[in-house]
GROMACS .gro file of C-alpha atoms in nm:
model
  388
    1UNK     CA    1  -6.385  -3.656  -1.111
    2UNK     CA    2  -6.548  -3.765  -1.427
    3UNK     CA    3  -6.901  -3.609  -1.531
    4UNK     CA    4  -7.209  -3.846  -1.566
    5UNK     CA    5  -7.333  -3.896  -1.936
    6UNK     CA    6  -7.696  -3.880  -1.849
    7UNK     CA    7  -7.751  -4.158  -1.990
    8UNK     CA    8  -7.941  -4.489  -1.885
    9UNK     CA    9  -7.857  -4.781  -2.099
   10UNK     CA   10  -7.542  -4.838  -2.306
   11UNK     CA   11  -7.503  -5.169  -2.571
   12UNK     CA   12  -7.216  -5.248  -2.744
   13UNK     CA   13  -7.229  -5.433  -3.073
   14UNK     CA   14  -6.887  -5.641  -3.111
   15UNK     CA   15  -6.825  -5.554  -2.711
   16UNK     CA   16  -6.581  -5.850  -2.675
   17UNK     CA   17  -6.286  -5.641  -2.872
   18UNK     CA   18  -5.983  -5.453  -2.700
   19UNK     CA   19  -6.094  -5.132  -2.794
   20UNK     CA   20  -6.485  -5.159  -2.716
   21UNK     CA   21  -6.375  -5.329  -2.370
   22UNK     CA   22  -6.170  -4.963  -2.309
   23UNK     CA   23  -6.479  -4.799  -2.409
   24UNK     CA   24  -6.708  -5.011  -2.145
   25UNK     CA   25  -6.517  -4.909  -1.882
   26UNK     CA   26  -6.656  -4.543  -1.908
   27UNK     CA   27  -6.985  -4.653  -1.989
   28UNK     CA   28  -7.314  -4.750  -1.729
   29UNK     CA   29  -7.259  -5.016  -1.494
   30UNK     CA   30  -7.552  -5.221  -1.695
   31UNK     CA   31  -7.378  -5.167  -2.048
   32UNK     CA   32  -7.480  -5.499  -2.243
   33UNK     CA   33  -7.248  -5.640  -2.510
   34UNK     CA   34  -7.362  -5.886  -2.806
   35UNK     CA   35  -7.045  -6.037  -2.815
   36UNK     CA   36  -6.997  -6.140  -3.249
   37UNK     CA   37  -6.681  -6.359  -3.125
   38UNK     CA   38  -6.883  -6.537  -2.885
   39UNK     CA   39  -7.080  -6.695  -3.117
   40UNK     CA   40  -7.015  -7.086  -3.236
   41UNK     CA   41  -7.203  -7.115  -3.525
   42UNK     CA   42  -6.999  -7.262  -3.784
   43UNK     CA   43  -7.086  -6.992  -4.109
   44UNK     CA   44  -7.071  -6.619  -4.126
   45UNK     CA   45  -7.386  -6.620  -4.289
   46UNK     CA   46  -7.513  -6.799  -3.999
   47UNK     CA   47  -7.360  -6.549  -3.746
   48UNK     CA   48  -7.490  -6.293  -3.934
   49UNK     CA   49  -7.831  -6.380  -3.894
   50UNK     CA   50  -7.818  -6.422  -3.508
   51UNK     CA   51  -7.639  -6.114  -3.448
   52UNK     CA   52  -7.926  -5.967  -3.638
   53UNK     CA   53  -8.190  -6.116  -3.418
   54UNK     CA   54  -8.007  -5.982  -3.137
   55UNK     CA   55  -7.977  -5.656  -3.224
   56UNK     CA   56  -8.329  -5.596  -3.350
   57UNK     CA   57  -8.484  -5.723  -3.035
   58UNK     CA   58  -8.264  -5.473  -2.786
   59UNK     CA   59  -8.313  -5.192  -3.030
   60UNK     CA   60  -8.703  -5.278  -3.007
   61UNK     CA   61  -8.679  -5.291  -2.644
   62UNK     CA   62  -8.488  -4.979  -2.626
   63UNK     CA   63  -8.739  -4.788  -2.834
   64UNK     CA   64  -9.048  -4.869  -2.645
   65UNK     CA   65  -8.875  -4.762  -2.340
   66UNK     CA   66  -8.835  -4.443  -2.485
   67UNK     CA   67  -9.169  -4.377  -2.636
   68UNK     CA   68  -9.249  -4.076  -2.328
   69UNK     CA   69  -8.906  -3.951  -2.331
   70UNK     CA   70  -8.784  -3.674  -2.554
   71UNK     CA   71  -8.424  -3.642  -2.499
   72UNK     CA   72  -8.154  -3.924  -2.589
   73UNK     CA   73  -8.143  -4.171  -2.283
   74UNK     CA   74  -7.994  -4.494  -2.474
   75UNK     CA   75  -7.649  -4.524  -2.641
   76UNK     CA   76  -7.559  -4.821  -2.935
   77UNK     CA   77  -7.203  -4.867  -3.012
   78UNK     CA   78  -7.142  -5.081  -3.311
   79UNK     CA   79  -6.764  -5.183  -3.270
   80UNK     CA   80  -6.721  -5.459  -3.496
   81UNK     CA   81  -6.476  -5.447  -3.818
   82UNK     CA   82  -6.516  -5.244  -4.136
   83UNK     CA   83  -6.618  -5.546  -4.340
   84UNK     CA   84  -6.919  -5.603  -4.156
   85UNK     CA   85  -7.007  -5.257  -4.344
   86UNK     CA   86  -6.862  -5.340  -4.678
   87UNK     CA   87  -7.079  -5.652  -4.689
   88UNK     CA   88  -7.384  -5.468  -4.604
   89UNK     CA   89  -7.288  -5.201  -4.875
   90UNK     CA   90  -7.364  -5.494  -5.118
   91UNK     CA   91  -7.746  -5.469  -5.025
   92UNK     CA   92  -7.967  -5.242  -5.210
   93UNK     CA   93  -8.050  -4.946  -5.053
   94UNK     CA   94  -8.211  -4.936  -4.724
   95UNK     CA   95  -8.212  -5.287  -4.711
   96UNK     CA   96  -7.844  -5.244  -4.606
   97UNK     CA   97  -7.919  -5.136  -4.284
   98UNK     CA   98  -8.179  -5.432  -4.226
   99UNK     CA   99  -7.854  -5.650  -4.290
  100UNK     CA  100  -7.680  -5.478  -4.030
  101UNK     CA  101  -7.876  -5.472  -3.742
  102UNK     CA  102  -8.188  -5.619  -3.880
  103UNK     CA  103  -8.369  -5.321  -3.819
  104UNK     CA  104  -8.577  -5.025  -4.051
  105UNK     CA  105  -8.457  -4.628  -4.011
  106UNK     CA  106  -8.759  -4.561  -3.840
  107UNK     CA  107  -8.834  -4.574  -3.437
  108UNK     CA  108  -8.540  -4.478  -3.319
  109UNK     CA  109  -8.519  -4.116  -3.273
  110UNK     CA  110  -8.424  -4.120  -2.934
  111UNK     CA  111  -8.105  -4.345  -2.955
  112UNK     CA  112  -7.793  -4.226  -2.966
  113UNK     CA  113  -7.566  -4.462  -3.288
  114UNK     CA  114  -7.233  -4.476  -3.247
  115UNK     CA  115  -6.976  -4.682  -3.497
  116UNK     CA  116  -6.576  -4.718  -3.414
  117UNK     CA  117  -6.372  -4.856  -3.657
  118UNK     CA  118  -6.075  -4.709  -3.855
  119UNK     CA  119  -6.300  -4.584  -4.167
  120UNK     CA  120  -6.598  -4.425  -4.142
  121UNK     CA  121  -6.740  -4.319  -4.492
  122UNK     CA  122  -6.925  -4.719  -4.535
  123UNK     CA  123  -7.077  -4.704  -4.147
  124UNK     CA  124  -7.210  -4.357  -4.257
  125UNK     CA  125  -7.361  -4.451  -4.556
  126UNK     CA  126  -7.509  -4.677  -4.382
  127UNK     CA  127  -7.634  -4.547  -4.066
  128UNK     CA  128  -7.760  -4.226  -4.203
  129UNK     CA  129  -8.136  -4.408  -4.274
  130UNK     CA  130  -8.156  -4.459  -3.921
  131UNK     CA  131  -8.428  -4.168  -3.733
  132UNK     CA  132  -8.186  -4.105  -3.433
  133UNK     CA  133  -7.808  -3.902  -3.427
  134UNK     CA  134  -7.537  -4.106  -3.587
  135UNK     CA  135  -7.176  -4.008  -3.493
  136UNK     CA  136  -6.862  -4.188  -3.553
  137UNK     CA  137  -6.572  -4.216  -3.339
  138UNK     CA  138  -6.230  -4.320  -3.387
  139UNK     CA  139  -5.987  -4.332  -3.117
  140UNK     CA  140  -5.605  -4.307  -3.282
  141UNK     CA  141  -5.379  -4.541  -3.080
  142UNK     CA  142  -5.369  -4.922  -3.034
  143UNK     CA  143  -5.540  -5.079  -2.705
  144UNK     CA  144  -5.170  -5.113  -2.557
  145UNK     CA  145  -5.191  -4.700  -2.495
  146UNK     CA  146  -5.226  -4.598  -2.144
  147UNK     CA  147  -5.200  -4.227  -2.128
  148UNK     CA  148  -5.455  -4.118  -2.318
  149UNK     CA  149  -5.407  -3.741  -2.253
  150UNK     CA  150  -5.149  -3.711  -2.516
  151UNK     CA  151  -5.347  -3.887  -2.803
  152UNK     CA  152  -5.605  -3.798  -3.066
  153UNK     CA  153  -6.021  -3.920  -3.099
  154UNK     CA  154  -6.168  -3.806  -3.426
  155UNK     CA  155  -6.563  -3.760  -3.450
  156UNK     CA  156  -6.770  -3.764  -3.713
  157UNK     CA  157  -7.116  -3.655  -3.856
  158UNK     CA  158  -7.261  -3.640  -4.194
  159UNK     CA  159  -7.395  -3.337  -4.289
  160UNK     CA  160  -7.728  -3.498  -4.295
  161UNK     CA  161  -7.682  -3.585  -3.904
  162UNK     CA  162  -7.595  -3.265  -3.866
  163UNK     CA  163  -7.924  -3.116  -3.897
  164UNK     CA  164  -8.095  -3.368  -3.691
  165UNK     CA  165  -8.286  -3.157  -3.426
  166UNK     CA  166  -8.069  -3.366  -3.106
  167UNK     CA  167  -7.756  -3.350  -3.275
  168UNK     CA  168  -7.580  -3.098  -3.041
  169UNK     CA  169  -7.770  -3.377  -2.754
  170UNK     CA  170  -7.571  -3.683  -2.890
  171UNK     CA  171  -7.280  -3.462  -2.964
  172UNK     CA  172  -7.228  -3.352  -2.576
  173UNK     CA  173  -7.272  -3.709  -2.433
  174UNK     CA  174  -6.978  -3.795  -2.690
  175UNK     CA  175  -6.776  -3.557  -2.605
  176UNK     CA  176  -6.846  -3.609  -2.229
  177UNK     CA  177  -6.747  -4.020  -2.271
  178UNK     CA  178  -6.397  -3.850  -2.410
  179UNK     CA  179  -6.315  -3.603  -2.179
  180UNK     CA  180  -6.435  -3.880  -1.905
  181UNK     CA  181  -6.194  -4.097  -2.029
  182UNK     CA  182  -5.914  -3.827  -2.040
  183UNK     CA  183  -5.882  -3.718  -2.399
  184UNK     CA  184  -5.766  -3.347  -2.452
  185UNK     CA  185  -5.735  -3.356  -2.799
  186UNK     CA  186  -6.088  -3.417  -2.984
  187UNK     CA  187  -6.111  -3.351  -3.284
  188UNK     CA  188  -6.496  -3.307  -3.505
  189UNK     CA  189  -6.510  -3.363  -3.916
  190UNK     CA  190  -6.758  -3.490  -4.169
  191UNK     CA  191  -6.644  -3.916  -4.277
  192UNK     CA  192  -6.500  -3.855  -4.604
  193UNK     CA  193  -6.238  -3.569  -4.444
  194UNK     CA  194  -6.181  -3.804  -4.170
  195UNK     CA  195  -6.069  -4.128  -4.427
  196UNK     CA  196  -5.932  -3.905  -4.655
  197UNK     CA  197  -5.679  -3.795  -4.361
  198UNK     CA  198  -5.668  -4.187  -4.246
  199UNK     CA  199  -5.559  -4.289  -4.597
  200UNK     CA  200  -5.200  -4.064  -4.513
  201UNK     CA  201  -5.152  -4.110  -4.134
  202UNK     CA  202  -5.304  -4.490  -4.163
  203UNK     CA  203  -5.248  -4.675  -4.511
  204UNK     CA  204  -4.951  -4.531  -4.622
  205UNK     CA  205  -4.763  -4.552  -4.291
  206UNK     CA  206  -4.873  -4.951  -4.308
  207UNK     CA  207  -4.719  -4.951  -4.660
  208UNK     CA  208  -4.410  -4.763  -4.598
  209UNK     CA  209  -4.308  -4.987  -4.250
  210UNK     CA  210  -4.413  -5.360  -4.446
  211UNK     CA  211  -4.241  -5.263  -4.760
  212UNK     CA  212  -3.899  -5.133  -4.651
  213UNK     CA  213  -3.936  -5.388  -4.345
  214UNK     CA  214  -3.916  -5.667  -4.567
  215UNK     CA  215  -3.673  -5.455  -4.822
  216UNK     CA  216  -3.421  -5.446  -4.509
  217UNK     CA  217  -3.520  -5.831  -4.412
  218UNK     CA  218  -3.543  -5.979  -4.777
  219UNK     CA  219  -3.171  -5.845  -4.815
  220UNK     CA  220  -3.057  -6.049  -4.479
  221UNK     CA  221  -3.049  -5.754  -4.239
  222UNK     CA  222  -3.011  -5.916  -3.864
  223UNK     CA  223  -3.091  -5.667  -3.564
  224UNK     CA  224  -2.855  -5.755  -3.254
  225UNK     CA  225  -2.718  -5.537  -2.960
  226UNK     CA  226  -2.492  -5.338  -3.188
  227UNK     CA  227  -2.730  -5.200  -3.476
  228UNK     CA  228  -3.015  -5.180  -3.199
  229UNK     CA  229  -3.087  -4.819  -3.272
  230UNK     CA  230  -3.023  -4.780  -3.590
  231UNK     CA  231  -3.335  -4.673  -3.815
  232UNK     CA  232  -3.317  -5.051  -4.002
  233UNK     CA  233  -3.366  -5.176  -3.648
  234UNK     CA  234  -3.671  -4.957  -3.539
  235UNK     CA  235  -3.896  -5.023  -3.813
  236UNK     CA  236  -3.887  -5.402  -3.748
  237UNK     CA  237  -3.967  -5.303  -3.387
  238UNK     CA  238  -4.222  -5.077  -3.512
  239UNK     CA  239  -4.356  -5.415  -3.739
  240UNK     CA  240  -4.351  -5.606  -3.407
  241UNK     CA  241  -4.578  -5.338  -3.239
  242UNK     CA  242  -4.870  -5.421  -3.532
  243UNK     CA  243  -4.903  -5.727  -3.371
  244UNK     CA  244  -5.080  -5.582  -3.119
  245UNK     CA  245  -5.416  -5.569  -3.405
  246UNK     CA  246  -5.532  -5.885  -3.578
  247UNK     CA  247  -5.444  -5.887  -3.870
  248UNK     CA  248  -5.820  -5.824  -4.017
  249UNK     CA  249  -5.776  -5.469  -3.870
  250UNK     CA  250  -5.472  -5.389  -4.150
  251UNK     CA  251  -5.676  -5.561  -4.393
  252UNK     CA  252  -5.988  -5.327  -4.326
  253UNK     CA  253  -5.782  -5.027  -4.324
  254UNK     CA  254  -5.640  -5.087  -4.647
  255UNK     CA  255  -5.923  -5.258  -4.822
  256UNK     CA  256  -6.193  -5.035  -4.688
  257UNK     CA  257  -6.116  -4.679  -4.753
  258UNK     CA  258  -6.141  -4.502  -5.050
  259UNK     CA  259  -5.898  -4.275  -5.091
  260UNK     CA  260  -5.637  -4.534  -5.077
  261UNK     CA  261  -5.674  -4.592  -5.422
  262UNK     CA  262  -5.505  -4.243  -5.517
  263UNK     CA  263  -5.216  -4.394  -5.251
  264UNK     CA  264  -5.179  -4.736  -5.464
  265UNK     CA  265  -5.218  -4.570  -5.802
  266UNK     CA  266  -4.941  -4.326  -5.719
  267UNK     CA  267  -4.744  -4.654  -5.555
  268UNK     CA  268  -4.761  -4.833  -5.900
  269UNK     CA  269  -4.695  -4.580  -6.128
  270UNK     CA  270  -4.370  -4.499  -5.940
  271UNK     CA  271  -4.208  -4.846  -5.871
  272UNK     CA  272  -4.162  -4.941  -6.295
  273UNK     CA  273  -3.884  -4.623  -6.219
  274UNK     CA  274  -3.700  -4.768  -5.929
  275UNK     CA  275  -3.382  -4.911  -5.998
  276UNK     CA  276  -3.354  -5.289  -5.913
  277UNK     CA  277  -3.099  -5.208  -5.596
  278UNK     CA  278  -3.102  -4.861  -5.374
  279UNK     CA  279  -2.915  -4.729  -5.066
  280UNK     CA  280  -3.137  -4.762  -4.750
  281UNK     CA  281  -3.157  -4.352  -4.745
  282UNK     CA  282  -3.219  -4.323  -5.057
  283UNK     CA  283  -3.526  -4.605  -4.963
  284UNK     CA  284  -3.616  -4.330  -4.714
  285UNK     CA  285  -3.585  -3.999  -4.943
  286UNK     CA  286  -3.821  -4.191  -5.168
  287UNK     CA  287  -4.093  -4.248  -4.921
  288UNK     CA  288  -4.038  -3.887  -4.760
  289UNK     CA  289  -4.081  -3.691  -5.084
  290UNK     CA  290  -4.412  -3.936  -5.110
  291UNK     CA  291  -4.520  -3.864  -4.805
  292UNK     CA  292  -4.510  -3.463  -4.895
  293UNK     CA  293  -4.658  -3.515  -5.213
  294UNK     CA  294  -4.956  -3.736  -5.082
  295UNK     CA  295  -4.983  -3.487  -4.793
  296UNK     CA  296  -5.025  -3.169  -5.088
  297UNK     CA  297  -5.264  -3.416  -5.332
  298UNK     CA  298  -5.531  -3.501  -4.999
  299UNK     CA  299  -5.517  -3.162  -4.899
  300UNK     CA  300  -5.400  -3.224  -4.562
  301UNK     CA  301  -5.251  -2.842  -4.384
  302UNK     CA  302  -4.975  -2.803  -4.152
  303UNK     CA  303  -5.222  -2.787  -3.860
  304UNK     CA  304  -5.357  -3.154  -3.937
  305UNK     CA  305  -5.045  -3.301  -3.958
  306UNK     CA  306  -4.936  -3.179  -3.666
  307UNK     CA  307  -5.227  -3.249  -3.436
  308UNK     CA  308  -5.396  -3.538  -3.606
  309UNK     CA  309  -5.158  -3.857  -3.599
  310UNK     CA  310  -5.170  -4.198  -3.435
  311UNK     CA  311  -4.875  -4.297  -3.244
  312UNK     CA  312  -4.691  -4.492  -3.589
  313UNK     CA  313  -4.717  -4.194  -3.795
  314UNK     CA  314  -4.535  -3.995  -3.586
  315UNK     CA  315  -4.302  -4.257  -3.510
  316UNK     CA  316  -4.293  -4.216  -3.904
  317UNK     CA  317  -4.271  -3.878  -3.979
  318UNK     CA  318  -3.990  -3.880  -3.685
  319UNK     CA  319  -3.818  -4.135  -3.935
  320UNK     CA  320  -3.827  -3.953  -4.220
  321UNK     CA  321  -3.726  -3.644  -4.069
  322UNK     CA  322  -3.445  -3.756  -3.849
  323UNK     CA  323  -3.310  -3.939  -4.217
  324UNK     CA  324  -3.327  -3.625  -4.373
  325UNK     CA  325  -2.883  -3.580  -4.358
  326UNK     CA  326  -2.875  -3.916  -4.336
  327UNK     CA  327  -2.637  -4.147  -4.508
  328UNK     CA  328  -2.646  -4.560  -4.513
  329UNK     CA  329  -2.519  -4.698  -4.762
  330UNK     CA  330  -2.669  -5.036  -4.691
  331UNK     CA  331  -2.824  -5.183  -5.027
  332UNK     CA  332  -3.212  -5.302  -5.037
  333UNK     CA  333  -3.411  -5.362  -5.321
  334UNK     CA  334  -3.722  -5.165  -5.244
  335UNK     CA  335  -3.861  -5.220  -5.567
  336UNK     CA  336  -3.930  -5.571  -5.532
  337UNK     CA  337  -4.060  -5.515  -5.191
  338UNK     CA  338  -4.301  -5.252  -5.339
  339UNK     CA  339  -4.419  -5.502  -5.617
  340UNK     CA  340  -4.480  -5.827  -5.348
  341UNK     CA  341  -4.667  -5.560  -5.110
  342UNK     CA  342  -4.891  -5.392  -5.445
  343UNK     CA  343  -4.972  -5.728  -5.572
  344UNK     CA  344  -5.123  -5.880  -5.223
  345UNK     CA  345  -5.350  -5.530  -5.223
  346UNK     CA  346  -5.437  -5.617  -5.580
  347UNK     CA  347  -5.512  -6.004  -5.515
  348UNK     CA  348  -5.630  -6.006  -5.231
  349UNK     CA  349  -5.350  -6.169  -5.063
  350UNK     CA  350  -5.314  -5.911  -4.731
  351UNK     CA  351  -5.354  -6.112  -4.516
  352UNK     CA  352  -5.116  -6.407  -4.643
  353UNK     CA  353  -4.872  -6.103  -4.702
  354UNK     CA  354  -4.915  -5.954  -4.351
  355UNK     CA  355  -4.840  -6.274  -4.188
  356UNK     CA  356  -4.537  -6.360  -4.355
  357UNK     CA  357  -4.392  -6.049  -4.325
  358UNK     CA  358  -4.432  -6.078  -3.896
  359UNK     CA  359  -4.302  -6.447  -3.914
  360UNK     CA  360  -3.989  -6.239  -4.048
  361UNK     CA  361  -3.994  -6.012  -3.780
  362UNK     CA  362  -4.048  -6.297  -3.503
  363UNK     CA  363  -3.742  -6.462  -3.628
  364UNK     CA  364  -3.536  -6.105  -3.653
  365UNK     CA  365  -3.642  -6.110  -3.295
  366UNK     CA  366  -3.609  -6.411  -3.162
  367UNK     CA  367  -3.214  -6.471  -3.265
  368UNK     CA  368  -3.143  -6.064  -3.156
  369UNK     CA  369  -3.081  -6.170  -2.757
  370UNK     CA  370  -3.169  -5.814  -2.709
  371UNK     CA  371  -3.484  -5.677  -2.530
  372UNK     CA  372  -3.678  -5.415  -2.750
  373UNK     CA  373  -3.931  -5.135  -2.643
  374UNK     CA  374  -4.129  -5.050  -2.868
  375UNK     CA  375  -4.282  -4.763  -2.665
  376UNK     CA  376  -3.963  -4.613  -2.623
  377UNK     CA  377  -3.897  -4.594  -3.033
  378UNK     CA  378  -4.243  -4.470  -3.059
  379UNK     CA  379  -4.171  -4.212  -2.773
  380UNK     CA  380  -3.846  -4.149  -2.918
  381UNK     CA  381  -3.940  -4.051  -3.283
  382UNK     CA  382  -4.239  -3.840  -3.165
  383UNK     CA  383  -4.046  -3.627  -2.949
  384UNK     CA  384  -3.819  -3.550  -3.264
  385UNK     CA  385  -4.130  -3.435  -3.415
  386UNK     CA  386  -4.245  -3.209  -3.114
  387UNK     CA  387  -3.886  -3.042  -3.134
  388UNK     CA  388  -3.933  -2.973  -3.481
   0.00000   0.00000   0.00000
């Protein structure tokens, strides 16, 4: 039995995605969407504008409603990609939010603002001129996830929105959509402690999977019924799993937060001391004694690592555990995999990259005759982690 929100209008900006579609289904029965992939206009400058239009008019109509009510009755989701924000960024001041939703900060007290995307530190910038509470949320787990008991939301308020006088209002109807939709573990932290974390369980699992993916597949590594559990073997499943995200999501991830750029600058100064050829374990002792050091650098305690994690990075840390005694002797050149992977980030070449890397893994695939689960790898490496 799942609690009402108390709530009487819901809208969700970008509502034709996976992951705001899982969100609808918890939301009112009248829940609008302005659907951004709906639109046929043939610029982005152009679809920029309209979805503008939109939004100002239902966030004018929502106001007026509310002009006798003194509690939060309406709730706007904004679930569109991170470089919606980083384009607004580019506007001065408050002008930025104007090129968001074509609206001022003011008039809006009694609206509840909601962003979901993977980094939250540009949709907080951002958001924090508007007059009503401004939370973020980030669910940790692809749209493929059915049992959402066992995985992780993160919320987030500035400190700014933490003072607003119906904070702890907007923070109860959050937490209510969560529980409602069967989260136990829900987690609360300002933006830049939620991307700083993100950068770890996020960027640098992406790296570490793409890089020694195409280190294992560069060097002619062919995954068939014999090898199909092998370590070499998961990680291309794992690859074939991202799939399940355009590939605009990767590219916001690692273009859009911050603190990746202590991850990259520690990437770069390492991979000028790699040799030119390396046993795979000795591939995997690198990126384990990475992981520990990038863990120590952010910050990140025992407790976080344990309990914050998307269903990758513990397949992940599950890898680099399970490796720890190890030995494969099987040669890769990681180095050159590093350097193809570090110069897409620096050229902006992701996407190019990202796609040529999965037409690898489609052909791995295809010739393997074998059937792979990626759910059970995922299920398989996170249970060494629980037993740790």
């Amino acid at each position: 039995m799942t609690a009402a929100l108390n709530i009487d209008n819901a809208y969700i900006l970008g509502g034709n995605g996976k992951m705001a579609g899982l969100l609808k289904r918890y939301l009112p029965s009248n829940t609008k969407s302005i659907d951004i992939g709906t639109l046929t206009s043939t610029s982005s400058e152009a679809k920029e504008r309209i979805v503008r239009r939109i939004s100002s008019s239902e966030l004018k109509s929502i106001s007026k409603r509310q002009l006798e009510k003194s509690g939060i009755s309406s709730v706007y989701i904004l679930s569109i990609p991170n470089s919606v924000y980083m384009n607004a960024l580019e506007a001065p001041g408050k002008s930025r939010l104007s090129k968001l939703l074509g609206i001022s900060g003011r008039g809006h007290s009694s609206t509840l603002f909601m962003h979901q995307t993977s980094i939250h530190y540009p949709a907080a910038k951002i958001l924090d001129n508007i007059s009503g509470p401004v939370f973020g949320v980030h669910m940790l787990h692809g749209s493929t996830v059915t049992d959402l008991e066992n995985q992780t939301v993160v919320i987030t308020s500035t400190p700014l929105k933490a003072r607003h006088h119906k904070y702890q209002e907007g923070f109860t109807i959050i937490r209510q959509l969560k529980k409602n939709m069967g989260y136990k573990n829900i987690f609360h932290m300002t933006p830049d402690r939620h991307d700083k974390i993100m950068s770890n369980i996020q960027f640098l699992t992406h790296s570490m999977l793409l890089t020694l993916g195409g280190a294992i597949m560069n060097n002619g590594y062919q995954v068939d019924s014999n090898n199909i559990d092998s370590i070499k073997s998961d990680i291309i499943v794992l690859l074939n799993r991202m799939k399940n995200q355009p590939s605009h999501v990767y590219k916001g991830i690692a273009e859009g937060n911050i603190f990746n750029a202590g991850v990259v600058y520690a990437l770069q100064k390492i991979v000028d001391q790699l040799p030119n050829e390396m046993c795979f374990d000795e591939s995997l002792g690198f990126f384990r004694e990475f992981v520990n050091k990038n863990n120590l650098q952010l910050g990140i305690n025992n407790k976080e690592r344990r309990q914050i994690s998307t269903p990758m990075s513990r397949a992940r840390d599950g890898i680099i555990l399970k490796s720890t005694d190890m030995k494969d002797d099987y040669k890769v050149d990681l180095k050159s995999s590093l350097i193809n992977y570090l110069q897409a980030l620096n050229n902006n070449g992701y996407e190019t990259y990202f796609s040529e890397i999965m037409c690898q893994v489609d052909e791995q695939l295809q010739r393997s005759n074998c059937y792979f689960n990626d759910a059970k790898v995922i299920r398989r490496y996170g249970e060494i982690i629980l037993n740790k």
